[in-house]
Each structure stands twice: as structure tokens, then as C-alpha cells.
mmCIF file of C-alpha atoms in Angstrom:
data_model
loop_
_atom_site.group_PDB
_atom_site.id
_atom_site.type_symbol
_atom_site.label_atom_id
_atom_site.label_comp_id
_atom_site.label_asym_id
_atom_site.label_seq_id
_atom_site.Cartn_x
_atom_site.Cartn_y
_atom_site.Cartn_z
ATOM 1 C CA MET A 1 9.351 -4.322 10.590
ATOM 2 C CA ALA A 2 8.446 -2.234 8.112
ATOM 3 C CA ARG A 3 10.166 1.815 8.049
ATOM 4 C CA ALA A 4 9.515 4.374 5.376
ATOM 5 C CA SER A 5 13.252 4.019 4.707
ATOM 6 C CA ASP A 6 12.264 0.411 3.657
ATOM 7 C CA ALA A 7 9.744 1.736 0.494
ATOM 8 C CA ILE A 8 10.438 0.896 -2.650
ATOM 9 C CA THR A 9 12.244 3.820 -4.802
ATOM 10 C CA VAL A 10 12.044 3.954 -8.561
ATOM 11 C CA HIS A 11 15.116 5.394 -9.854
ATOM 12 C CA GLY A 12 13.951 7.644 -13.051
ATOM 13 C CA LEU A 13 10.372 7.409 -12.230
ATOM 14 C CA ARG A 14 9.615 11.490 -12.884
ATOM 15 C CA GLU A 15 11.816 10.890 -15.881
ATOM 16 C CA PHE A 16 9.696 7.781 -17.536
ATOM 17 C CA LYS A 17 6.432 9.462 -16.773
ATOM 18 C CA THR A 18 7.498 12.490 -19.098
ATOM 19 C CA ALA A 19 8.109 10.350 -22.041
ATOM 20 C CA LEU A 20 5.407 8.622 -21.773
ATOM 21 C CA ARG A 21 3.777 11.826 -21.305
ATOM 22 C CA LYS A 22 5.828 12.776 -24.150
ATOM 23 C CA PHE A 23 4.464 9.483 -26.101
ATOM 24 C CA ASP A 24 0.708 9.211 -25.611
ATOM 25 C CA GLY A 25 -0.520 11.969 -23.370
ATOM 26 C CA GLU A 26 -2.969 8.948 -21.536
ATOM 27 C CA SER A 27 -0.023 6.136 -21.359
ATOM 28 C CA HIS A 28 1.937 8.152 -17.507
ATOM 29 C CA LYS A 29 -1.933 7.342 -15.929
ATOM 30 C CA LYS A 30 -1.379 3.437 -16.443
ATOM 31 C CA LEU A 31 1.690 4.088 -14.566
ATOM 32 C CA ARG A 32 -0.597 4.359 -11.314
ATOM 33 C CA VAL A 33 -2.469 2.370 -12.537
ATOM 34 C CA ALA A 34 1.314 -0.177 -11.663
ATOM 35 C CA GLN A 35 1.621 0.682 -8.981
ATOM 36 C CA ASN A 36 -1.323 0.361 -7.437
ATOM 37 C CA ASP A 37 -1.165 -3.318 -8.769
ATOM 38 C CA ALA A 38 2.172 -4.041 -7.014
ATOM 39 C CA ALA A 39 0.047 -2.542 -3.603
ATOM 40 C CA GLN A 40 -2.833 -4.581 -4.031
ATOM 41 C CA LEU A 41 -0.641 -7.198 -3.141
ATOM 42 C CA VAL A 42 -0.342 -6.303 0.269
ATOM 43 C CA VAL A 43 -3.682 -5.531 0.760
ATOM 44 C CA ASN A 44 -4.745 -9.350 -0.422
ATOM 45 C CA LYS A 45 -2.556 -10.756 2.287
ATOM 46 C CA ALA A 46 -2.785 -8.648 4.659
ATOM 47 C CA ARG A 47 -6.987 -8.753 4.571
ATOM 48 C CA PRO A 48 -7.455 -12.300 5.621
ATOM 49 C CA LYS A 49 -5.716 -11.251 8.900
ATOM 50 C CA VAL A 50 -7.483 -8.997 10.267
ATOM 51 C CA PRO A 51 -9.792 -9.712 12.962
ATOM 52 C CA VAL A 52 -13.533 -9.641 12.477
ATOM 53 C CA ARG A 53 -16.581 -8.921 14.163
ATOM 54 C CA SER A 54 -18.604 -6.320 11.643
ATOM 55 C CA GLY A 55 -16.038 -6.445 8.290
ATOM 56 C CA LYS A 56 -15.564 -2.191 8.446
ATOM 57 C CA ALA A 57 -11.737 -3.286 9.716
ATOM 58 C CA ARG A 58 -10.845 -5.711 7.309
ATOM 59 C CA ASN A 59 -12.775 -3.753 3.952
ATOM 60 C CA SER A 60 -10.750 -0.584 5.092
ATOM 61 C CA MET A 61 -7.599 -1.843 3.921
ATOM 62 C CA ARG A 62 -7.802 -0.469 0.664
ATOM 63 C CA VAL A 63 -4.725 1.132 -1.933
ATOM 64 C CA ALA A 64 -4.490 5.092 -2.065
ATOM 65 C CA SER A 65 -2.346 6.520 -5.287
ATOM 66 C CA THR A 66 -1.613 10.027 -5.876
ATOM 67 C CA GLN A 67 1.055 10.585 -9.274
ATOM 68 C CA THR A 68 4.128 9.962 -6.780
ATOM 69 C CA ALA A 69 3.748 7.830 -3.914
ATOM 70 C CA THR A 70 0.894 4.862 -3.694
ATOM 71 C CA ARG A 71 -0.077 3.528 -0.174
ATOM 72 C CA VAL A 72 -1.252 1.176 1.725
ATOM 73 C CA ARG A 73 -4.097 1.816 4.515
ATOM 74 C CA ALA A 74 -6.629 1.101 6.585
ATOM 75 C CA GLY A 75 -9.448 2.529 9.050
ATOM 76 C CA GLY A 76 -10.027 6.247 8.869
ATOM 77 C CA LYS A 77 -13.392 8.111 10.224
ATOM 78 C CA ARG A 78 -16.229 5.032 10.135
ATOM 79 C CA VAL A 79 -12.879 2.980 11.553
ATOM 80 C CA PRO A 80 -11.343 5.137 13.695
ATOM 81 C CA TYR A 81 -9.238 2.201 16.395
ATOM 82 C CA TYR A 82 -8.389 0.243 13.574
ATOM 83 C CA PRO A 83 -4.688 1.731 14.667
ATOM 84 C CA TRP A 84 -5.725 -0.126 18.147
ATOM 85 C CA LEU A 85 -6.293 -3.381 16.429
ATOM 86 C CA ASP A 86 -3.431 -2.787 14.229
ATOM 87 C CA PHE A 87 -0.560 -1.410 16.721
ATOM 88 C CA GLY A 88 -2.311 -2.082 19.999
ATOM 89 C CA GLY A 89 -2.452 0.332 22.804
ATOM 90 C CA ARG A 90 -4.814 1.656 25.031
ATOM 91 C CA VAL A 91 -8.337 3.097 24.279
ATOM 92 C CA GLY A 92 -12.186 3.584 26.259
ATOM 93 C CA LYS A 93 -12.824 4.243 29.257
ATOM 94 C CA ASN A 94 -9.987 5.347 32.058
ATOM 95 C CA ASN A 95 -8.334 3.142 28.974
ATOM 96 C CA SER A 96 -9.416 0.401 29.889
ATOM 97 C CA VAL A 97 -8.928 -1.642 27.068
ATOM 98 C CA LYS A 98 -5.588 -2.560 26.861
ATOM 99 C CA ARG A 99 -4.065 -4.747 23.749
ATOM 100 C CA PRO A 100 -0.044 -5.343 23.775
ATOM 101 C CA PHE A 101 1.435 -2.434 21.515
ATOM 102 C CA LEU A 102 3.636 -3.824 18.743
ATOM 103 C CA LYS A 103 6.313 -1.009 16.898
ATOM 104 C CA SER A 104 5.701 -2.775 13.669
ATOM 105 C CA GLY A 105 2.269 -3.410 13.598
ATOM 106 C CA ARG A 106 -0.035 -6.876 12.871
ATOM 107 C CA TYR A 107 -1.235 -6.826 9.533
ATOM 108 C CA ILE A 108 0.311 -3.758 7.056
ATOM 109 C CA PHE A 109 3.854 -3.511 7.636
ATOM 110 C CA PRO A 110 4.454 -6.925 8.479
ATOM 111 C CA THR A 111 3.026 -8.057 5.390
ATOM 112 C CA TYR A 112 4.454 -5.580 3.411
ATOM 113 C CA SER A 113 7.889 -7.345 4.727
ATOM 114 C CA ALA A 114 7.582 -10.389 3.947
ATOM 115 C CA ASN A 115 6.353 -10.012 0.562
ATOM 116 C CA LYS A 116 8.597 -6.562 -0.152
ATOM 117 C CA ALA A 117 10.627 -8.556 -3.051
ATOM 118 C CA LYS A 118 7.206 -9.723 -4.767
ATOM 119 C CA VAL A 119 5.297 -6.601 -4.878
ATOM 120 C CA GLN A 120 8.952 -4.888 -6.580
ATOM 121 C CA GLU A 121 8.706 -8.081 -8.716
ATOM 122 C CA ILE A 122 5.524 -6.701 -9.664
ATOM 123 C CA LEU A 123 6.313 -3.614 -9.968
ATOM 124 C CA ALA A 124 9.700 -3.763 -12.342
ATOM 125 C CA LYS A 125 7.316 -5.898 -15.011
ATOM 126 C CA ARG A 126 3.618 -4.026 -14.423
ATOM 127 C CA ILE A 127 6.812 -0.392 -16.122
ATOM 128 C CA GLU A 128 8.776 -2.847 -17.999
ATOM 129 C CA GLU A 129 5.426 -3.612 -19.892
ATOM 130 C CA LEU A 130 3.969 0.012 -19.317
ATOM 131 C CA ALA A 131 7.222 0.885 -21.693
ATOM 132 C CA ARG A 132 6.597 -1.718 -23.861
ATOM 133 C CA GLU A 133 2.974 -0.589 -24.428
ATOM 134 C CA SER A 134 4.349 2.623 -25.009
ATOM 135 C CA GLY A 135 7.331 2.467 -27.809
ATOM 136 C CA LEU A 136 9.877 3.422 -25.005
ATOM 137 C CA MET A 137 11.884 -0.408 -25.806
#
């Protein structure tokens, strides 16, 4: 089961981003793209596991990032039932529809746990490439 404590932490990322800004004003934006590439692996491997009726739940899975963090998200206003699909529970009139509850989920977290080493490898490779392109290495 993946937890928040299983997140990949890159020590010195803030300093690296600052150094990228000093060398080239646009390179620090490529760091976000590098993080997105690593997270996209989880999306690509988890998406086919999501059951399809209309395809909305499967297509709602995407990478969401900020300057400091990258996540895999699914669901939203158009797909409010996604958490039920992934984790289970009871829904419907009088909670009549039941799906076994799995704390670790069925799609995103298990896929991340199974591919964590590969995600780290992609992230490290992309950060190294970015450092070389920017002249930091």
C-alpha cells in the first residue's frame, strides 16, 4: 500500500531550481516537465486497469503538478464516483450499492508501489539531462 510517506523526495530540489534560474531563466520550467514525465508512467500503467463503461473515469486520470509537487489525479466534477471505483465503499440510494473497501486502492497507489523504482529512475535521468543541458554538470 502506498502512503504519503512513500512519496519520492528529492533533496536539494529547491537549490537546483534556483541554480537553473541563474543560468537560464527558462530552464527551471523544464524541471516541472521532468517531474510530469516520471508521474506519467504511473498514469500510463494504471489507466488500462480502470473499468470502462463510458470511459470518463479512465480518461479523468492525469498528472497534476505545481512548482513543488507532482501528483496523479483522477475523478473530479465530471467523475465524482471515481474514489468509489478506486477505493470502494457504499453509494446510491440508502447506500445500496456496495463495493469492498480497499485502503490501498485498486489502481493508482498499487501501480505506483509496483513501479516506484522505475519512476525514480526516470526522474533521476531527466534531472541529470536537465542539469547537463543547463551547464550545471
